[in-house]
GROMACS .gro file of C-alpha atoms in nm:
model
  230
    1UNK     CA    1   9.740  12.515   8.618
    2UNK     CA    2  10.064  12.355   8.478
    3UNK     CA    3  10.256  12.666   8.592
    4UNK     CA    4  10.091  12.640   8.909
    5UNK     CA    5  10.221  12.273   8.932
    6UNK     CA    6  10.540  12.358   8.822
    7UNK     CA    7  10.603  12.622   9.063
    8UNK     CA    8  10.527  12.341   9.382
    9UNK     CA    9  10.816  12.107   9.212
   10UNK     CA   10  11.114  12.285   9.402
   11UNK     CA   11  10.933  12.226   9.726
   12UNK     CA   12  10.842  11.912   9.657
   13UNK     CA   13  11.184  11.817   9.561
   14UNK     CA   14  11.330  11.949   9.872
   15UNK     CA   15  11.082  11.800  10.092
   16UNK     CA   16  11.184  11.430   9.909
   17UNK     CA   17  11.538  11.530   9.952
   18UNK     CA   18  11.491  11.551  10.367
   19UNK     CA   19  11.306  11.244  10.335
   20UNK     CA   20  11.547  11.056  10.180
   21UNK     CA   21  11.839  11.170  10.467
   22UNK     CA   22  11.602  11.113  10.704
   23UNK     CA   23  11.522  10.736  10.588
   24UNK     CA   24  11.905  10.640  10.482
   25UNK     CA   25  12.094  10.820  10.732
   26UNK     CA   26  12.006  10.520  11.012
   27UNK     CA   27  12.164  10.212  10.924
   28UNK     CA   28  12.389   9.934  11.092
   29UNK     CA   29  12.572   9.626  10.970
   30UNK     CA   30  12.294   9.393  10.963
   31UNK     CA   31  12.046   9.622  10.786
   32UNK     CA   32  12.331   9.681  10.496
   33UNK     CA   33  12.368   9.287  10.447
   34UNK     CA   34  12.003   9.249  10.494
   35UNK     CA   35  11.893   9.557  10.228
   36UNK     CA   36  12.148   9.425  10.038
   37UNK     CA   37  12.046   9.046   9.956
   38UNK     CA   38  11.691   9.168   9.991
   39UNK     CA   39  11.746   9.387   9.703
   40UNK     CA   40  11.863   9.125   9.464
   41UNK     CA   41  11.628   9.069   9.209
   42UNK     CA   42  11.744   8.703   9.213
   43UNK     CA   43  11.711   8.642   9.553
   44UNK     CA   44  11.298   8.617   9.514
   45UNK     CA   45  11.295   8.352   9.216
   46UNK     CA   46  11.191   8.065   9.469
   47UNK     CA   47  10.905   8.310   9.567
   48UNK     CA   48  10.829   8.379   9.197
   49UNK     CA   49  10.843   7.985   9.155
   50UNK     CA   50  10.639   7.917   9.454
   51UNK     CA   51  10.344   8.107   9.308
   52UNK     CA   52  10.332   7.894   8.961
   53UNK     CA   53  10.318   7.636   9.150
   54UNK     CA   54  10.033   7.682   9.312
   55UNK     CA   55   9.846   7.773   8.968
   56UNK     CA   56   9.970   7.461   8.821
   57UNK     CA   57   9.820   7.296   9.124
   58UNK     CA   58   9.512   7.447   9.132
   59UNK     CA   59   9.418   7.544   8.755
   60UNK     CA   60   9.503   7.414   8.407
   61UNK     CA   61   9.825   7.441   8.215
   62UNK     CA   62   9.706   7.644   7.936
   63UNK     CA   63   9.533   7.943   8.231
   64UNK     CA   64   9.865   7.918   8.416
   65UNK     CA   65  10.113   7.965   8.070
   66UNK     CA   66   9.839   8.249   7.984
   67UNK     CA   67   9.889   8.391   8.317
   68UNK     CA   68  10.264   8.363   8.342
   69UNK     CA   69  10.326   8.552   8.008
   70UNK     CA   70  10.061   8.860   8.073
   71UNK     CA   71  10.250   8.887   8.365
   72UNK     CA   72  10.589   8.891   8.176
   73UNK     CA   73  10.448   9.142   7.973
   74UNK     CA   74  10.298   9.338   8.260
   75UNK     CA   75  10.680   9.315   8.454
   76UNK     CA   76  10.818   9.433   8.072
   77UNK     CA   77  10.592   9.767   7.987
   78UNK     CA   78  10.628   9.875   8.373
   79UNK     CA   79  11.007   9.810   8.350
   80UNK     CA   80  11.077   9.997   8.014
   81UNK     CA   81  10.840  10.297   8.112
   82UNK     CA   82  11.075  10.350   8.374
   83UNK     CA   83  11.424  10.229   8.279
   84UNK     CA   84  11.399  10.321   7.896
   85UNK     CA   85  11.111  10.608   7.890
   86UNK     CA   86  11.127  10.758   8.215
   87UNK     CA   87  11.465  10.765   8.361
   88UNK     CA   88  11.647  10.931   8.019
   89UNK     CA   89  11.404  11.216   7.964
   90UNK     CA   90  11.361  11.329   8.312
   91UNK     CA   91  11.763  11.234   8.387
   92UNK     CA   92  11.728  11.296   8.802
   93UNK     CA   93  12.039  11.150   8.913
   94UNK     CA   94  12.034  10.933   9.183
   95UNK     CA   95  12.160  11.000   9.577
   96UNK     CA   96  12.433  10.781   9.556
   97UNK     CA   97  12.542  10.919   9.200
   98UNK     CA   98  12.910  11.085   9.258
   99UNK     CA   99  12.826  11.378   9.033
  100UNK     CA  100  12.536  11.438   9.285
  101UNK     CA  101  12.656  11.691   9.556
  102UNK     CA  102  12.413  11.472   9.811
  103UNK     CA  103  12.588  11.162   9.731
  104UNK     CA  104  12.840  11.290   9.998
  105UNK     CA  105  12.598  11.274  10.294
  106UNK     CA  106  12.449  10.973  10.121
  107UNK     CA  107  12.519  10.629  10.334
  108UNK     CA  108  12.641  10.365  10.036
  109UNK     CA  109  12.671   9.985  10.122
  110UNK     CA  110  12.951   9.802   9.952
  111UNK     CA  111  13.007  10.060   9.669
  112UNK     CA  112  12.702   9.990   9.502
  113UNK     CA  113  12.520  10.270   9.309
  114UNK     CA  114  12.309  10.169   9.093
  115UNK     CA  115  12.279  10.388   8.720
  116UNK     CA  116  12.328  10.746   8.656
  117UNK     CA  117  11.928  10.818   8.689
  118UNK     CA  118  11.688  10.704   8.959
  119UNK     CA  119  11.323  10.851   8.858
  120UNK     CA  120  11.088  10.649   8.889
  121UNK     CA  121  11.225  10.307   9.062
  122UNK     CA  122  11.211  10.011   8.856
  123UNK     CA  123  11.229   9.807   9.131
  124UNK     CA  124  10.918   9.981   9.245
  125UNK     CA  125  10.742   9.997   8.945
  126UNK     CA  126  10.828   9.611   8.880
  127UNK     CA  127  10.730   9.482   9.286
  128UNK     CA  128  10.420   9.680   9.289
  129UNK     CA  129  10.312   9.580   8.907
  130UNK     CA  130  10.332   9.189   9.047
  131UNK     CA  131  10.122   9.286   9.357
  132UNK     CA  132   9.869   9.464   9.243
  133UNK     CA  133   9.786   9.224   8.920
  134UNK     CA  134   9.831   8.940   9.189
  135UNK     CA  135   9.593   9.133   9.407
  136UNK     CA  136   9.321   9.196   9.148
  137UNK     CA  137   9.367   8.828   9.035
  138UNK     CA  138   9.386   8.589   9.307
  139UNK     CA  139   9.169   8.848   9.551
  140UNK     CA  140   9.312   8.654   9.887
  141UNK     CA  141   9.346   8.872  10.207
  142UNK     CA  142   9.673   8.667  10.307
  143UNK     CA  143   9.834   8.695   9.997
  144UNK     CA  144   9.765   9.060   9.960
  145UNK     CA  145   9.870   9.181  10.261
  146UNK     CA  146  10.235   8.931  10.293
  147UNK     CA  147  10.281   9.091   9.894
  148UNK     CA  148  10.186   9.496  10.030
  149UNK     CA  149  10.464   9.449  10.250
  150UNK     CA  150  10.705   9.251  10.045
  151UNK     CA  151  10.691   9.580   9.781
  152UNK     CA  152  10.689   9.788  10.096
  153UNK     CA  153  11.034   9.681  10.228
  154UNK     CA  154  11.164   9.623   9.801
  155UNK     CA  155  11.099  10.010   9.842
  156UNK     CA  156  11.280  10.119  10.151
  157UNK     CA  157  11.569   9.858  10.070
  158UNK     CA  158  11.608  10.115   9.730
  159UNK     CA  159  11.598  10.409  10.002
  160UNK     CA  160  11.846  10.246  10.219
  161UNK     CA  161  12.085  10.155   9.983
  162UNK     CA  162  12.100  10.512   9.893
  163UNK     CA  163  11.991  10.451   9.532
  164UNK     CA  164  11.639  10.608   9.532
  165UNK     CA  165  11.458  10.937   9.663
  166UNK     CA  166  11.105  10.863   9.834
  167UNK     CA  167  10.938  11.028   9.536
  168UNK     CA  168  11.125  10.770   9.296
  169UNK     CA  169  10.978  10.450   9.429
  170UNK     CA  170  10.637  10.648   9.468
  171UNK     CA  171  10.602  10.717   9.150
  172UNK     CA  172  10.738  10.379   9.072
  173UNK     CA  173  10.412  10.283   9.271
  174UNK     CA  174  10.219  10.477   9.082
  175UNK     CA  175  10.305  10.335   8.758
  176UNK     CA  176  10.294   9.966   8.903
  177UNK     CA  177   9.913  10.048   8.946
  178UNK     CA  178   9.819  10.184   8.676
  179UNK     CA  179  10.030   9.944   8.422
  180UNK     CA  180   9.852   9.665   8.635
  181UNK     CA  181   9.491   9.774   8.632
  182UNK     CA  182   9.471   9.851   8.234
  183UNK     CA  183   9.661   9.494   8.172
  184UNK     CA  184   9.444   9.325   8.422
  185UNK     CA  185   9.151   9.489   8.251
  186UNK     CA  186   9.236   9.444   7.943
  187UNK     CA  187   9.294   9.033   8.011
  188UNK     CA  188   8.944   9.048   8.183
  189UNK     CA  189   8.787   9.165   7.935
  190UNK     CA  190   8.980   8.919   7.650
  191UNK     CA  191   9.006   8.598   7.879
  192UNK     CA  192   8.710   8.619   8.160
  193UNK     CA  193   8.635   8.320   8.202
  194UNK     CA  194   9.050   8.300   8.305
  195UNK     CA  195   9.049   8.546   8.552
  196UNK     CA  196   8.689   8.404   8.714
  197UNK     CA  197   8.842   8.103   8.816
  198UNK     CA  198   9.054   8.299   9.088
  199UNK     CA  199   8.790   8.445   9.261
  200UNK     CA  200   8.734   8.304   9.595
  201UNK     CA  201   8.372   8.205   9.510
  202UNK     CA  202   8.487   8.000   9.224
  203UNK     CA  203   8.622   7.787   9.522
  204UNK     CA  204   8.920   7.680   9.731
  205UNK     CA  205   9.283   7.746   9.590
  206UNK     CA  206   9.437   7.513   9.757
  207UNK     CA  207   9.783   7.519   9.888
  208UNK     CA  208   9.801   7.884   9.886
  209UNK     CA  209   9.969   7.899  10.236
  210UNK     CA  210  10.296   7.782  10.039
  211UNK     CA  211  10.359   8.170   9.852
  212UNK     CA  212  10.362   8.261  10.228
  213UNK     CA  213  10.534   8.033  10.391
  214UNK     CA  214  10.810   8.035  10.105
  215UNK     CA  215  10.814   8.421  10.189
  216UNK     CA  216  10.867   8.342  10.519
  217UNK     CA  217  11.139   8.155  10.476
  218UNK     CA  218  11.332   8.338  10.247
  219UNK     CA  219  11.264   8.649  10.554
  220UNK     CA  220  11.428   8.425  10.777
  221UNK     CA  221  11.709   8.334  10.576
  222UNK     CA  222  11.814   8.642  10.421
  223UNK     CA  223  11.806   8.732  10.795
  224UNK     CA  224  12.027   8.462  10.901
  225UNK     CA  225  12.301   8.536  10.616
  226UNK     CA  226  12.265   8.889  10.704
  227UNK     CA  227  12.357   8.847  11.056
  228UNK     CA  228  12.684   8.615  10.981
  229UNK     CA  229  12.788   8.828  10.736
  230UNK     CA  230  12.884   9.071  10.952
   0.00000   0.00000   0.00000
């Protein structure tokens, strides 16, 4: 079976290779400053921000402080699998790495590179760790679906910037689930009556609009400083 497995990973490589071309060779000025500040992990702390807010709103101090450091340590596992696990033992260098012969049909914006490996995506792993513990928590349609797409496009900004191969923020993905199913069901099963209060029949969260109109508006203005940028 494992030799089996093995013996697919050459196609599969080259099949995430022509992926990859396919998805970073179209690009234009605006989508470079755009990927770019979209990128930033820094960008999104309003967003992050936005969210507490809400809980503090809507729930006690001592659910939202529990919340906010499971999460932390959800964000830390999923980001040391991959940065400090992951990326040394499997050492695939990235597209945009100048020791890899792609990186010269690679499309780089502003010089940036990123590390010597790229597998799996941190960035993935990290983004899709948040949504899918948000998703399981708070269990709101809106919510879910404005987060699905903010990992979406965290995902093809990686692509675009030439950083990561398709199969890098998959797997990223991948471990993003799982990471956020055992911790959420692990703090279900320690802090219940914590994570019942979410539910929608517990009642109303109100002001939950905010998340998504703060996402909105950080859309529109990376947007805007995208375009006069160029």
């Amino acid at each position: 079976m494992l030799d089996q497995l093995l013996s697919l990973l050459p196609t599969l490589i080259t099949w995430d290779t022509d992926l990859f071309l396919c998805l970073n060779r179209h690009h234009c000025q605006f989508m470079d400053n755009f990927m770019e500040l979209y990128s930033d992990k820094w960008i999104w702390i309003p967003f992050y921000i936005s969210f507490w807010w809400v809980m503090f709103k809507n729930y006690s101090w001592k659910i939202t402080l529990t919340c906010l450091i499971v999460i932390t340590i959800l964000v830390t596992i999923s980001d040391q699998t991959t940065s400090t696990l992951l990326k040394p033992m499997v050492e695939r260098m990235r597209p945009s790495n100048p020791d890899n012969p792609l990186s010269q049909m690679t499309h780089i914006v502003d010089g940036y590179r990123g590390g010597r490996f790229g597998f799996p995506s941190s960035h993935s792993a990290n983004a899709w760790s948040l949504t899918f513990f948000a998703i399981y928590l708070v269990r709101r349609q809106v919510l879910a679906y404005m987060l699905i797409v903010w990992s979406l496009l965290m995902c093809y900004s990686r692509i675009y910037l030439g950083v990561h191969y398709p199969g890098d923020v998959f797997v990223g993905m991948l471990i993003g689930l799982i990471n956020a199913s055992i911790v959420y069901y692990i703090f279900q099963r320690l802090r219940g009556e914590y994570t019942h209060v979410f539910k929608p029949v517990a009642g109303k969260m109100k002001y939950a609009w905010v998340p998504v109109a703060m996402g909105t508006l950080m859309l529109t203005g990376i947007s805007v400083s995208a375009f006069f940028m160029i």
